[in-house]
XYZ file of C-alpha atoms in Angstrom:
266
model
C 125.368 41.991 141.299
C 124.415 44.561 143.923
C 121.844 47.228 142.981
C 123.342 50.455 141.658
C 123.872 53.047 144.354
C 122.444 55.569 141.908
C 119.007 53.995 142.286
C 118.832 55.241 145.871
C 117.006 58.477 146.566
C 119.186 61.549 146.934
C 118.802 64.680 149.019
C 120.483 68.036 148.478
C 119.590 71.619 149.480
C 119.492 72.606 145.808
C 116.982 69.863 145.035
C 114.854 70.859 148.008
C 114.750 74.509 146.957
C 113.977 73.603 143.353
C 111.105 71.330 144.382
C 109.615 74.052 146.561
C 109.742 76.595 143.758
C 108.190 74.375 141.078
C 105.629 72.814 143.437
C 102.563 74.837 142.332
C 103.050 74.335 138.594
C 103.971 70.667 139.116
C 100.681 70.263 140.996
C 98.890 71.769 137.984
C 100.365 69.058 135.763
C 99.905 66.085 138.085
C 96.390 67.161 139.070
C 95.281 68.126 135.566
C 91.701 67.036 134.698
C 92.895 65.424 131.452
C 93.544 62.148 133.278
C 89.933 61.935 134.442
C 88.826 62.633 130.885
C 90.625 59.650 129.367
C 88.152 56.938 130.267
C 87.494 55.173 126.941
C 89.603 53.635 124.150
C 88.482 56.486 121.895
C 89.757 59.091 124.325
C 92.984 57.113 124.721
C 93.509 57.187 120.950
C 93.253 60.985 120.900
C 95.627 61.194 123.849
C 98.155 58.943 122.096
C 97.975 60.871 118.818
C 99.110 63.971 120.715
C 101.344 62.445 123.364
C 103.483 60.361 120.986
C 105.375 63.520 120.052
C 106.245 64.093 123.704
C 107.546 60.520 123.757
C 109.700 61.307 120.723
C 111.119 64.520 122.140
C 111.838 62.763 125.440
C 114.200 60.546 123.462
C 115.777 63.632 121.895
C 116.245 65.253 125.299
C 117.857 62.064 126.587
C 120.147 61.828 123.560
C 121.175 65.467 123.939
C 122.237 64.741 127.504
C 124.166 61.665 126.418
C 126.019 63.698 123.786
C 126.858 66.426 126.306
C 127.895 64.142 129.158
C 129.757 61.372 127.325
C 132.014 61.041 124.315
C 130.084 59.796 121.261
C 132.669 60.641 118.630
C 135.899 59.189 117.300
C 138.643 59.545 118.404
C 137.277 58.874 121.873
C 138.458 60.901 124.844
C 137.069 60.882 128.391
C 134.385 63.543 128.843
C 132.331 64.676 131.807
C 132.375 62.919 135.160
C 132.378 59.198 135.735
C 129.125 59.470 137.667
C 127.426 61.480 134.941
C 128.506 59.041 132.252
C 127.288 56.052 134.214
C 123.929 57.593 135.050
C 123.017 58.745 131.571
C 124.208 55.553 129.900
C 122.159 53.397 132.277
C 119.054 55.404 131.449
C 119.729 55.304 127.701
C 120.169 51.521 127.812
C 116.598 51.036 128.995
C 114.891 53.835 127.085
C 116.502 53.009 123.749
C 116.788 49.209 123.968
C 114.543 47.868 126.722
C 114.216 44.112 127.110
C 110.618 43.382 126.125
C 109.154 39.915 125.540
C 111.791 38.094 123.478
C 113.609 41.115 122.051
C 114.742 44.700 122.540
C 112.867 47.864 121.665
C 112.961 51.575 122.360
C 110.079 52.968 124.358
C 109.186 55.207 121.422
C 108.821 52.172 119.157
C 106.769 50.423 121.819
C 104.458 53.430 121.982
C 104.123 53.499 118.188
C 103.160 49.809 118.223
C 100.630 50.483 120.985
C 99.057 53.193 118.841
C 98.638 50.745 115.974
C 97.018 48.189 118.292
C 94.587 50.824 119.555
C 93.631 52.044 116.096
C 95.166 55.480 116.648
C 96.292 57.497 113.640
C 100.038 56.932 113.223
C 100.233 58.883 109.965
C 101.563 62.164 111.398
C 104.240 60.602 113.604
C 105.351 58.207 110.858
C 105.614 61.082 108.391
C 107.484 63.160 110.966
C 110.073 60.448 111.635
C 110.459 59.732 107.926
C 111.105 63.421 107.250
C 113.749 63.506 109.996
C 115.472 60.469 108.472
C 115.608 62.350 105.175
C 117.369 65.251 106.861
C 114.426 67.647 107.126
C 114.885 70.073 110.060
C 112.624 69.487 113.040
C 110.575 72.665 112.609
C 109.945 71.909 108.941
C 109.160 68.254 109.680
C 106.438 69.376 112.085
C 104.780 71.233 109.223
C 105.279 68.491 106.650
C 103.737 65.884 108.964
C 100.790 68.094 110.003
C 101.571 67.413 113.639
C 98.710 68.542 115.921
C 99.373 72.158 116.888
C 99.408 71.527 120.682
C 101.989 68.762 120.229
C 104.052 70.912 117.884
C 104.043 73.734 120.430
C 105.157 71.386 123.210
C 107.883 69.870 121.071
C 109.073 73.326 120.026
C 109.371 74.327 123.682
C 111.536 71.270 124.343
C 113.622 71.987 121.259
C 114.305 75.483 122.538
C 115.729 73.935 125.718
C 117.965 71.646 123.667
C 119.252 74.450 121.473
C 119.682 77.263 123.973
C 119.952 75.990 127.561
C 123.107 74.707 129.306
C 123.425 71.041 130.129
C 122.435 71.412 133.798
C 119.128 72.997 132.739
C 118.524 70.215 130.227
C 119.143 67.709 133.005
C 116.698 69.575 135.257
C 113.972 69.430 132.606
C 114.708 65.743 132.154
C 114.515 65.097 135.897
C 111.565 67.275 136.901
C 109.758 67.810 133.613
C 109.796 64.140 132.646
C 111.032 61.360 134.933
C 109.647 62.754 138.185
C 106.211 63.361 136.639
C 105.598 60.129 134.810
C 104.613 57.772 137.656
C 102.073 60.239 139.051
C 100.637 61.010 135.606
C 100.457 57.534 134.135
C 99.076 55.845 137.245
C 95.871 57.752 136.566
C 95.594 56.745 132.896
C 96.378 53.039 133.222
C 92.965 52.361 134.756
C 91.061 52.907 131.464
C 88.377 50.282 130.823
C 89.369 48.254 127.757
C 86.910 45.392 127.155
C 88.399 44.389 123.786
C 92.052 44.542 124.796
C 93.082 47.110 122.188
C 94.972 49.077 124.836
C 96.954 46.156 126.252
C 100.271 47.275 124.798
C 99.556 50.911 125.729
C 98.931 49.867 129.310
C 102.115 47.770 129.219
C 104.006 50.904 128.169
C 102.448 52.908 130.998
C 103.110 50.198 133.584
C 106.721 49.826 132.457
C 107.317 53.560 132.824
C 105.649 53.687 136.213
C 107.943 50.877 137.351
C 111.254 52.020 135.903
C 110.824 55.749 136.462
C 109.661 55.546 140.059
C 112.242 53.014 141.218
C 115.258 53.768 139.021
C 115.269 56.638 136.550
C 113.877 59.389 138.774
C 116.464 58.945 141.550
C 119.167 58.509 138.906
C 118.112 61.753 137.196
C 118.264 63.516 140.570
C 121.790 62.207 141.180
C 122.761 63.445 137.735
C 121.392 66.904 138.447
C 123.265 67.129 141.752
C 126.423 66.011 139.953
C 126.006 68.862 137.461
C 124.907 71.661 139.801
C 126.699 70.808 143.027
C 126.520 73.727 145.465
C 126.198 76.429 142.790
C 123.031 78.295 143.836
C 122.998 80.209 140.562
C 122.739 76.981 138.572
C 119.924 75.731 140.802
C 117.948 78.960 140.318
C 118.489 78.772 136.574
C 117.260 75.168 136.557
C 114.116 76.087 138.496
C 113.186 78.783 135.982
C 113.628 76.476 132.990
C 111.714 73.639 134.673
C 108.802 75.960 135.458
C 108.544 76.849 131.776
C 108.681 73.187 130.775
C 105.918 72.298 133.213
C 103.730 75.127 131.917
C 104.221 73.768 128.407
C 103.115 70.331 129.625
C 100.018 71.767 131.312
C 99.127 73.607 128.085
C 99.462 70.355 126.119
C 97.181 68.539 128.552
C 94.568 71.305 128.348
C 94.540 71.054 124.560
C 94.299 67.252 124.670
C 91.353 67.457 127.069
C 89.641 69.919 124.736
C 90.138 67.533 121.799
C 88.748 64.608 123.817
C 85.738 66.650 124.930
C 85.045 67.833 121.383
C 85.165 64.273 120.039
C 82.478 63.123 122.465
C 80.182 66.115 122.023
């Protein structure tokens, strides 16, 4: 089977303008000193205890897009564009049921397993997910689970996008606030020294995301955004504003994580 044409890089004046506008705040995220501060398994554990909630809300952002761009109800009727449906479903297939070792697993579940291997505290995220399964609203579940405040703030910012922003802005946050960032961010963390191998699965998670996001999901997310915005300059400007806010929220999370790592080694 030939490679999907959606894996190829895409160019569009709207994308170019958006990238130029968000460039400075994107640089703040990609060049954040937190990556240089995560040099030991102990620091990695603190990072994971905060970052796991960003992994969870990534899955929620992805699912929101799938619900908006495809039909996930009965009776089924065609919704959205054929290109949009194909793109989002391809991404969901990997993120929610990736082929790993001899089975299938979501990337969130892989991350949770990596935390256990590393000796990170999984109590808050397990309590959070359990509360959600029981029907507790997200904001209340954050309190019940005693989620670290920086992670709760980041997740709340994402939830605001899901509840109040149009689908093209959600897609822009997905493309530029997540997929486009991940290879540059994680390439810096994967080099942690790990003499006892407790971070093996964590590094596998990072390496898998570097691979799939750089080569497949980032260009696919860009195609999706072009499909949604087209030549509507108003939509592109709206996307840029929402992405800037999302990137600032990410930078704030990283600053708080670095402070927690520094405090633990003092």
